[in-house]
Coordinates of N, CA and C in Angstrom, one line a residue:
X1 N 11.4 12.7 12.1 CA 10.6 12.8 13.3 C 9.9 11.4 13.6
X2 N 10.0 11.0 14.8 CA 9.4 9.7 15.3 C 8.4 10.0 16.4
X3 N 7.2 9.5 16.3 CA 6.2 9.8 17.3 C 5.2 8.6 17.3
X4 N 4.6 8.4 18.4 CA 3.5 7.4 18.5 C 2.2 8.0 18.1
X5 N 2.0 9.3 18.1 CA 0.7 9.9 17.7 C 1.0 11.3 17.2
X6 N 0.7 11.6 16.0 CA 0.9 13.0 15.4 C -0.4 13.5 14.8
X7 N -0.8 14.7 15.3 CA -2.0 15.3 14.9 C -1.7 16.6 14.0
X8 N -1.6 16.4 12.7 CA -1.3 17.5 11.8 C -2.3 18.6 11.9
X9 N -3.6 18.3 12.1 CA -4.7 19.2 12.1 C -4.5 20.2 13.3
X10 N -4.0 19.7 14.4 CA -3.8 20.6 15.6 C -2.8 21.7 15.3
X11 N -1.9 21.5 14.4 CA -0.8 22.4 14.1 C -1.2 23.5 13.0
X12 N -2.2 23.1 12.2 CA -2.6 24.0 11.1 C -3.0 25.4 11.6
X13 N -3.8 25.6 12.5 CA -4.2 27.0 12.9 C -3.0 27.8 13.5
X14 N -2.1 27.1 14.2 CA -0.9 27.7 14.8 C 0.0 28.2 13.7
X15 N 0.3 27.4 12.7 CA 1.2 27.8 11.7 C 0.6 28.8 10.8
X16 N -0.8 28.8 10.6 CA -1.4 29.8 9.8 C -1.4 31.1 10.5
X17 N -1.6 31.2 11.8 CA -1.5 32.5 12.5 C -0.1 33.1 12.5
X18 N 0.9 32.2 12.7 CA 2.2 32.8 12.7 C 2.7 33.2 11.3
X19 N 2.2 32.4 10.3 CA 2.5 32.8 8.9 C 1.9 34.1 8.6
X20 N 0.7 34.4 9.0 CA 0.1 35.7 8.7 C 0.8 36.8 9.4
X21 N 1.2 36.6 10.7 CA 2.0 37.6 11.4 C 3.3 37.9 10.7
X22 N 4.0 36.9 10.2 CA 5.2 37.1 9.5 C 5.0 37.9 8.2
X23 N 3.8 37.6 7.6 CA 3.5 38.2 6.3 C 3.2 39.7 6.5
X24 N 2.9 40.1 7.7 CA 2.6 41.5 7.9 C 3.8 42.4 7.9
X25 N 5.0 41.8 8.0 CA 6.2 42.5 7.9 C 6.6 42.8 6.4
X26 N 7.3 43.8 6.2 CA 7.6 44.1 4.8 C 8.7 43.2 4.2
X27 N 8.2 42.0 3.7 CA 9.1 41.0 3.2 C 9.1 40.9 1.7
X28 N 8.5 41.9 1.0 CA 8.5 41.9 -0.4 C 7.2 41.4 -1.0
X29 N 7.0 41.9 -2.3 CA 5.7 41.6 -2.9 C 5.5 40.2 -3.3
X30 N 6.6 39.4 -3.5 CA 6.5 38.0 -3.9 C 6.4 37.1 -2.7
X31 N 6.5 37.6 -1.5 CA 6.4 36.8 -0.3 C 5.1 36.2 -0.1
X32 N 5.0 34.9 0.2 CA 3.7 34.2 0.5 C 3.6 33.9 2.0
X33 N 2.7 34.6 2.7 CA 2.6 34.3 4.2 C 2.3 32.9 4.5
X34 N 1.6 32.1 3.6 CA 1.3 30.7 3.9 C 2.6 29.9 3.9
X35 N 3.7 30.4 3.4 CA 5.0 29.6 3.4 C 5.9 30.0 4.5
X36 N 5.4 31.0 5.4 CA 6.3 31.5 6.4 C 7.0 30.5 7.2
X37 N 6.2 29.6 7.8 CA 6.8 28.6 8.7 C 6.7 27.2 8.1
X38 N 6.4 27.0 6.8 CA 6.3 25.7 6.3 C 7.7 25.1 6.0
X39 N 7.9 23.9 6.3 CA 9.3 23.3 6.1 C 9.5 23.0 4.6
X40 N 10.7 22.8 4.3 CA 11.1 22.4 2.9 C 10.9 20.9 2.7
X41 N 11.1 20.2 3.8 CA 11.0 18.7 3.7 C 10.5 18.2 5.0
X42 N 9.9 17.0 5.0 CA 9.3 16.4 6.2 C 9.6 14.9 6.1
X43 N 10.1 14.3 7.2 CA 10.3 12.8 7.2 C 9.8 12.4 8.6
X44 N 8.9 11.4 8.5 CA 8.2 11.0 9.8 C 7.9 9.5 9.8
X45 N 7.9 9.0 11.1 CA 7.4 7.6 11.3 C 6.6 7.7 12.6
X46 N 5.3 7.3 12.5 CA 4.4 7.4 13.6 C 3.4 6.3 13.6
X47 N 2.9 5.9 14.8 CA 1.9 4.8 14.9 C 0.6 5.3 14.4
X48 N 0.3 6.6 14.6 CA -1.0 7.1 14.2 C -0.8 8.6 13.7
X49 N -1.4 8.8 12.5 CA -1.3 10.2 11.9 C -2.7 10.7 11.7
X50 N -3.0 11.9 12.2 CA -4.3 12.5 11.9 C -4.1 13.7 11.0
X51 N -4.8 13.7 9.9 CA -4.7 14.8 8.9 C -6.0 14.9 8.2
X52 N -6.5 16.1 8.1 CA -7.8 16.4 7.5 C -8.9 15.6 8.1
X53 N -8.8 15.3 9.4 CA -9.8 14.6 10.1 C -9.8 13.1 9.9
X54 N -8.8 12.6 9.2 CA -8.7 11.2 8.9 C -7.5 10.6 9.6
X55 N -7.6 9.4 10.1 CA -6.5 8.7 10.8 C -5.8 7.6 9.9
X56 N -4.5 7.6 9.9 CA -3.7 6.6 9.2 C -2.8 5.9 10.3
X57 N -2.5 4.7 10.1 CA -1.8 3.9 11.1 C -0.5 3.3 10.5
X58 N 0.5 3.2 11.4 CA 1.8 2.6 11.1 C 2.4 3.4 9.9
X59 N 2.5 4.7 10.0 CA 2.9 5.5 8.9 C 4.4 5.8 8.8
X60 N 4.9 5.7 7.6 CA 6.2 6.2 7.2 C 6.0 7.1 6.0
X61 N 6.5 8.4 6.2 CA 6.2 9.4 5.2 C 7.4 10.3 5.0
X62 N 7.6 10.6 3.7 CA 8.7 11.6 3.3 C 8.1 12.5 2.3
X63 N 8.3 13.8 2.6 CA 7.7 14.8 1.7 C 8.6 16.0 1.5
X64 N 8.5 16.6 0.3 CA 9.3 17.8 0.0 C 8.4 18.9 -0.6
X65 N 8.8 20.1 -0.4 CA 8.0 21.3 -0.9 C 8.8 22.2 -1.8
X66 N 8.2 22.6 -2.9 CA 8.7 23.7 -3.7 C 7.6 24.7 -3.9
X67 N 7.8 25.8 -3.2 CA 6.7 26.8 -3.3 C 5.4 26.3 -2.7
X68 N 4.4 26.3 -3.5 CA 3.1 25.8 -3.0 C 2.8 24.4 -3.5
X69 N 3.8 23.7 -3.8 CA 3.7 22.3 -4.4 C 4.4 21.3 -3.5
X70 N 3.7 20.3 -3.0 CA 4.2 19.3 -2.2 C 4.2 17.9 -2.9
X71 N 5.3 17.2 -2.8 CA 5.4 15.8 -3.2 C 5.7 14.9 -2.0
X72 N 5.1 13.7 -2.0 CA 5.2 12.9 -0.8 C 5.1 11.4 -1.2
X73 N 5.8 10.6 -0.5 CA 5.7 9.1 -0.5 C 5.2 8.7 0.8
X74 N 4.3 7.7 0.8 CA 3.7 7.2 2.1 C 3.5 5.7 2.1
X75 N 3.8 5.1 3.2 CA 3.6 3.7 3.4 C 2.8 3.6 4.8
X76 N 1.6 3.1 4.8 CA 0.8 2.9 6.0 C -0.1 1.7 5.8
X77 N -0.8 1.4 6.9 CA -1.7 0.3 6.9 C -2.8 0.5 5.8
X78 N -3.3 1.8 5.7 CA -4.4 2.0 4.8 C -4.0 2.5 3.4
X79 N -2.9 3.2 3.3 CA -2.5 3.8 2.0 C -1.0 3.5 1.7
X80 N -0.7 3.2 0.5 CA 0.7 3.0 0.1 C 0.9 3.6 -1.3
X81 N 1.9 4.4 -1.5 CA 2.1 5.0 -2.8 C 2.7 6.4 -2.7
X82 N 2.4 7.3 -3.6 CA 2.9 8.6 -3.6 C 1.8 9.6 -4.0
X83 N 1.9 10.8 -3.6 CA 0.9 11.8 -3.9 C 1.5 13.2 -3.9
X84 N 0.8 14.1 -4.5 CA 1.3 15.5 -4.6 C 0.1 16.4 -4.3
X85 N 0.4 17.6 -3.7 CA -0.6 18.6 -3.4 C -0.2 19.9 -4.0
X86 N -1.1 20.5 -4.8 CA -0.8 21.9 -5.4 C -1.9 22.8 -4.9
X87 N -1.4 23.9 -4.3 CA -2.4 24.9 -3.8 C -3.2 25.5 -4.9
X88 N -4.3 26.1 -4.6 CA -5.2 26.6 -5.6 C -4.6 27.6 -6.5
X89 N -4.9 27.5 -7.8 CA -4.5 28.4 -8.8 C -5.6 29.5 -8.9
X90 N -5.3 30.6 -9.6 CA -6.3 31.7 -9.7 C -7.6 31.1 -10.3
X91 N -8.7 31.4 -9.7 CA -10.0 30.9 -10.2 C -10.4 29.6 -9.5
X92 N -9.5 28.9 -8.8 CA -9.8 27.7 -8.1 C -10.2 28.0 -6.7
X93 N -11.2 27.3 -6.1 CA -11.6 27.6 -4.7 C -10.6 26.9 -3.7
X94 N -10.0 25.8 -4.2 CA -9.1 25.0 -3.3 C -8.1 24.3 -4.2
X95 N -7.1 23.6 -3.6 CA -6.1 23.0 -4.4 C -6.4 21.7 -5.0
X96 N -5.4 21.0 -5.5 CA -5.5 19.7 -6.3 C -4.7 18.7 -5.6
X97 N -5.3 17.5 -5.4 CA -4.6 16.3 -4.9 C -4.5 15.3 -6.0
X98 N -3.2 15.0 -6.3 CA -2.9 14.0 -7.3 C -2.2 12.8 -6.6
X99 N -2.7 11.6 -6.8 CA -2.2 10.4 -6.1 C -2.1 9.2 -7.0
X100 N -1.0 8.4 -6.8 CA -0.8 7.2 -7.5 C -0.5 6.1 -6.4
X101 N -1.5 5.3 -6.0 CA -1.4 4.4 -4.9 C -1.3 3.0 -5.3
X102 N -0.4 2.2 -4.6 CA -0.5 0.8 -4.8 C -1.6 0.2 -4.1
X103 N -2.0 0.8 -2.9 CA -3.1 0.3 -2.1 C -3.8 1.5 -1.5
X104 N -5.2 1.4 -1.5 CA -6.0 2.4 -0.9 C -7.2 1.7 -0.2
X105 N -7.2 1.7 1.1 CA -8.2 1.0 1.9 C -9.1 1.9 2.7
X106 N -10.4 1.8 2.6 CA -11.4 2.5 3.3 C -12.1 1.5 4.2
X107 N -11.8 1.4 5.5 CA -12.5 0.4 6.4 C -13.9 0.8 6.7
X108 N -14.7 -0.1 7.1 CA -16.1 0.2 7.5 C -16.2 1.2 8.6
X109 N -15.2 1.3 9.4 CA -15.3 2.2 10.6 C -15.2 3.7 10.1
X110 N -14.9 3.9 8.8 CA -14.7 5.3 8.4 C -16.0 5.8 7.7
X111 N -17.1 5.1 7.7 CA -18.3 5.5 7.0 C -18.7 6.9 7.4
X112 N -18.8 7.1 8.8 CA -19.2 8.4 9.3 C -18.4 9.6 8.8
X113 N -17.1 9.3 8.7 CA -16.2 10.4 8.2 C -16.6 10.8 6.7
X114 N -16.9 9.8 5.9 CA -17.2 10.2 4.5 C -18.6 10.8 4.4
X115 N -19.5 10.4 5.3 CA -20.8 11.1 5.3 C -20.7 12.5 5.7
X116 N -19.8 12.8 6.7 CA -19.5 14.2 7.1 C -18.9 15.0 5.9
X117 N -18.0 14.3 5.2 CA -17.4 14.9 4.0 C -18.4 15.4 3.0
X118 N -19.5 14.6 2.8 CA -20.5 15.0 1.8 C -21.3 16.1 2.3
X119 N -21.3 16.4 3.6 CA -22.1 17.5 4.2 C -21.3 18.8 4.0
X120 N -20.0 18.7 3.6 CA -19.2 19.9 3.5 C -19.6 20.7 2.2
X121 N -19.3 22.0 2.2 CA -19.5 22.7 1.0 C -18.7 22.2 -0.2
X122 N -19.2 22.2 -1.4 CA -18.4 21.7 -2.5 C -17.1 22.4 -2.7
X123 N -17.0 23.7 -2.4 CA -15.8 24.5 -2.5 C -14.7 24.1 -1.6
X124 N -15.1 23.3 -0.5 CA -14.2 22.8 0.5 C -13.5 21.5 0.0
X125 N -14.0 20.9 -1.0 CA -13.5 19.7 -1.5 C -12.5 19.9 -2.6
X126 N -11.3 19.3 -2.5 CA -10.2 19.6 -3.5 C -10.5 18.9 -4.8
X127 N -9.9 19.4 -5.9 CA -9.9 18.7 -7.1 C -9.1 17.4 -6.9
X128 N -9.5 16.3 -7.5 CA -8.9 15.0 -7.3 C -8.5 14.3 -8.6
X129 N -7.3 13.7 -8.6 CA -6.8 12.9 -9.7 C -6.1 11.7 -9.0
X130 N -6.9 10.6 -8.9 CA -6.4 9.5 -8.0 C -6.4 8.2 -8.8
X131 N -5.4 7.4 -8.8 CA -5.3 6.1 -9.3 C -4.8 5.1 -8.2
X132 N -5.5 4.0 -8.0 CA -5.2 3.0 -7.0 C -5.2 1.7 -7.6
X133 N -4.1 0.9 -7.6 CA -4.1 -0.4 -8.2 C -4.9 -1.4 -7.4
X134 N -4.9 -1.2 -6.1 CA -5.7 -2.1 -5.2 C -6.6 -1.3 -4.3
X135 N -7.9 -1.2 -4.6 CA -8.8 -0.5 -3.8 C -9.7 -1.4 -3.0
X136 N -9.6 -1.2 -1.7 CA -10.4 -2.0 -0.7 C -11.4 -1.2 0.0
X137 N -12.7 -1.6 -0.1 CA -13.8 -0.9 0.5 C -14.5 -1.8 1.4
X138 N -14.5 -1.4 2.7 CA -15.2 -2.2 3.8 C -14.8 -3.7 3.7
X139 N -13.5 -3.8 3.7 CA -12.8 -5.2 3.7 C -13.0 -6.0 2.4
X140 N -13.6 -5.3 1.4 CA -13.9 -6.0 0.1 C -12.9 -5.5 -0.9
X141 N -12.0 -6.3 -1.5 CA -11.1 -5.8 -2.5 C -11.9 -5.7 -3.8
X142 N -11.9 -4.4 -4.4 CA -12.7 -4.1 -5.6 C -11.8 -4.0 -6.9
X143 N -10.5 -4.0 -6.7 CA -9.7 -3.9 -7.9 C -9.1 -2.5 -8.1
X144 N -8.9 -2.1 -9.4 CA -8.3 -0.8 -9.7 C -9.3 0.3 -9.6
X145 N -8.9 1.4 -9.0 CA -9.8 2.6 -8.9 C -9.2 3.8 -9.7
X146 N -10.0 4.5 -10.4 CA -9.6 5.8 -11.0 C -10.7 6.8 -10.7
X147 N -10.2 7.9 -10.1 CA -11.2 8.9 -9.7 C -10.6 10.3 -10.1
X148 N -11.5 11.1 -10.8 CA -11.1 12.4 -11.2 C -12.3 13.3 -10.9
X149 N -12.1 14.4 -10.2 CA -13.2 15.3 -9.8 C -12.7 16.8 -9.7
X150 N -13.5 17.7 -10.0 CA -13.1 19.1 -10.0 C -14.2 20.0 -9.4
X151 N -13.9 21.2 -9.0 CA -14.8 22.1 -8.4 C -15.4 23.0 -9.5
X152 N -16.6 23.4 -9.4 CA -17.2 24.4 -10.3 C -16.6 25.8 -10.0
X153 N -16.4 26.6 -11.1 CA -15.9 27.9 -10.9 C -17.1 28.9 -10.9
X154 N -18.3 28.4 -11.0 CA -19.5 29.3 -10.9 C -19.8 29.6 -9.5
X155 N -19.4 30.8 -9.0 CA -19.6 31.2 -7.7 C -21.1 31.4 -7.3
X156 N -21.9 31.6 -8.3 CA -23.3 31.8 -8.0 C -24.0 30.5 -7.6
X157 N -23.4 29.4 -8.2 CA -23.9 28.0 -7.9 C -22.7 27.1 -7.8
X158 N -22.0 27.1 -6.8 CA -20.8 26.2 -6.7 C -21.2 24.8 -6.7
X159 N -20.4 23.9 -7.3 CA -20.7 22.5 -7.3 C -19.4 21.7 -7.4
X160 N -19.5 20.4 -7.3 CA -18.4 19.5 -7.4 C -18.7 18.5 -8.5
X161 N -17.9 18.4 -9.5 CA -18.1 17.6 -10.7 C -17.3 16.3 -10.6
X162 N -18.0 15.2 -10.7 CA -17.3 13.9 -10.8 C -17.1 13.6 -12.3
X163 N -15.8 13.8 -12.7 CA -15.5 13.6 -14.1 C -15.3 12.1 -14.5
X164 N -14.7 11.4 -13.6 CA -14.5 10.0 -13.8 C -14.5 9.2 -12.5
X165 N -15.3 8.2 -12.4 CA -15.2 7.2 -11.4 C -15.2 5.8 -12.0
X166 N -14.1 5.1 -12.0 CA -13.9 3.9 -12.7 C -13.3 2.8 -11.7
X167 N -14.0 1.6 -11.7 CA -13.5 0.5 -10.9 C -13.4 -0.7 -11.8
X168 N -12.3 -1.4 -11.8 CA -12.0 -2.5 -12.7 C -11.5 -3.7 -11.9
X169 N -12.1 -4.9 -12.1 CA -11.6 -6.1 -11.6 C -12.0 -7.2 -12.6
X170 N -11.5 -8.4 -12.4 CA -11.7 -9.5 -13.3 C -13.2 -9.9 -13.5
X171 N -14.0 -9.6 -12.5 CA -15.4 -10.0 -12.5 C -16.3 -8.9 -13.1
X172 N -16.0 -7.6 -13.0 CA -16.9 -6.6 -13.4 C -16.2 -5.3 -13.6
X173 N -16.9 -4.3 -14.2 CA -16.4 -2.9 -14.3 C -17.5 -2.0 -14.0
X174 N -17.1 -0.8 -13.4 CA -18.1 0.2 -13.1 C -17.5 1.6 -13.5
X175 N -18.3 2.3 -14.3 CA -18.0 3.6 -14.8 C -19.1 4.6 -14.4
X176 N -18.7 5.8 -13.9 CA -19.7 6.8 -13.5 C -19.2 8.2 -13.7
X177 N -20.1 9.1 -14.0 CA -19.8 10.5 -14.0 C -21.0 11.2 -13.3
X178 N -20.8 12.4 -12.8 CA -21.9 13.0 -12.2 C -21.6 14.4 -11.6
X179 N -22.5 15.0 -10.8 CA -22.3 16.3 -10.2 C -23.0 16.3 -8.9
X180 N -22.6 17.2 -8.1 CA -23.2 17.4 -6.8 C -23.1 18.9 -6.4
X181 N -24.2 19.4 -5.9 CA -24.2 20.9 -5.5 C -25.0 21.0 -4.2
X182 N -24.8 22.0 -3.5 CA -25.5 22.2 -2.2 C -27.0 22.6 -2.5
X183 N -27.8 22.5 -1.5 CA -29.2 22.8 -1.6 C -29.6 23.7 -0.5
X184 N -30.7 24.5 -0.7 CA -31.2 25.4 0.3 C -31.9 24.6 1.4
X185 N -32.2 23.3 1.1 CA -32.9 22.5 2.1 C -31.9 21.7 2.9
X186 N -31.9 21.8 4.2 CA -30.9 21.2 5.0 C -31.0 19.7 4.9
X187 N -29.9 19.0 4.8 CA -29.8 17.6 4.7 C -30.1 17.0 3.3
X188 N -30.3 17.8 2.3 CA -30.6 17.4 1.0 C -29.4 17.7 0.1
X189 N -28.8 16.7 -0.7 CA -27.7 16.9 -1.5 C -28.1 16.6 -3.0
X190 N -28.5 17.6 -3.8 CA -28.9 17.3 -5.2 C -27.7 16.7 -5.9
X191 N -28.0 15.5 -6.5 CA -27.0 14.7 -7.1 C -27.5 14.2 -8.4
X192 N -26.6 14.3 -9.4 CA -26.9 13.6 -10.7 C -25.8 12.6 -11.0
X193 N -26.1 11.4 -11.2 CA -25.1 10.3 -11.4 C -25.6 9.5 -12.6
X194 N -24.7 9.3 -13.5 CA -24.9 8.3 -14.6 C -23.8 7.3 -14.5
X195 N -24.2 6.0 -14.5 CA -23.2 5.0 -14.4 C -23.5 3.8 -15.3
X196 N -22.5 3.0 -15.6 CA -22.6 1.8 -16.4 C -21.9 0.7 -15.6
X197 N -22.6 -0.3 -15.3 CA -22.1 -1.5 -14.6 C -22.1 -2.7 -15.5
X198 N -21.0 -3.3 -15.7 CA -20.8 -4.5 -16.6 C -20.2 -5.7 -15.8
X199 N -20.8 -6.8 -16.0 CA -20.3 -8.0 -15.5 C -20.3 -9.1 -16.5
X200 N -19.8 -10.3 -16.2 CA -19.8 -11.4 -17.1 C -21.2 -11.8 -17.4
X201 N -22.2 -11.6 -16.5 CA -23.6 -12.1 -16.7 C -24.4 -11.1 -17.5
X202 N -24.3 -9.7 -17.2 CA -25.2 -8.8 -17.8 C -24.6 -7.4 -17.8
X203 N -25.2 -6.5 -18.5 CA -24.8 -5.1 -18.6 C -26.0 -4.2 -18.2
X204 N -25.8 -3.2 -17.4 CA -26.9 -2.3 -17.0 C -26.5 -0.9 -17.1
X205 N -27.4 0.0 -17.4 CA -27.1 1.4 -17.4 C -28.3 2.1 -16.8
X206 N -28.0 3.1 -16.0 CA -29.0 3.8 -15.2 C -28.6 5.3 -15.0
X207 N -29.5 6.2 -15.2 CA -29.2 7.6 -14.9 C -30.1 7.9 -13.7
X208 N -29.5 8.5 -12.6 CA -30.3 8.7 -11.4 C -31.2 10.0 -11.6
X209 N -32.2 10.1 -10.7 CA -32.9 11.3 -10.7 C -32.0 12.5 -10.3
X210 N -32.5 13.7 -10.6 CA -31.6 14.9 -10.3 C -31.4 15.1 -8.8
X211 N -32.3 14.7 -8.0 CA -32.2 15.0 -6.6 C -32.3 13.7 -5.8
X212 N -31.3 13.5 -5.0 CA -31.2 12.3 -4.1 C -31.0 12.8 -2.7
X213 N -31.5 12.2 -1.7 CA -31.3 12.6 -0.3 C -30.3 11.7 0.3

C-alpha cells in the first residue's frame, strides 16, 4: 500500500463494527470477532501515518499477524526498529506493546499529545516494554532508554505502575520507578516517583510527594 496520508484511527470503528456483525453469525466457539476483517499482513509506505492519535512521517512499515499477536518493522523520521502488540490476556485491561528501537524521537511539538495521554484512564494505557538505543527528547539526544510499565489488576483502584525508567548516556544516568492512579479531583494525578540521578559531578536521590498536580 502506498499513500501520501493514512489515518489508521479512522478505520478502527469501521472494522470493529463489521467484525462484531460477522461475529454474530454462527462461526464457532473459537471464532474471535475482533479478527473478522483484520489482515494477516500489512505492507505500507506513506508520507504521514496517524495511529493512536500520533503522527509519524516518511513511514515504511511491514507487519504480520498471528491470532491476536502482531509483529512489525518500521522505518520513519521519528521511529526506527521493530515492535510487537499482544492483545489483552485474561485479567489484563489492555494489551502489551513490546518494542526494540534503534531510534525513538519525541519532538517538542508533541508535548500536548503526551499531556492528553496522562489525562487518560490508567486502564486505557497499555503495558510497555520498550528499549531504544537512541532516545531524542525535544531535539536533545539523551542516549539509551529502557521503559517498562504495567496496569494494576485492582479494579477497585486501577493504576499504572512504572516498573523501570532508565536513561543512560556518557555524561549521566537516570533510574526511576513509580505509580500513577486517577483521582476524584479533576485535573489532579496522584503520582509517586522515586528516582536516582547520577552524573560525573554528583549523585542525588529524591522521593516525590504522594500527590503531584
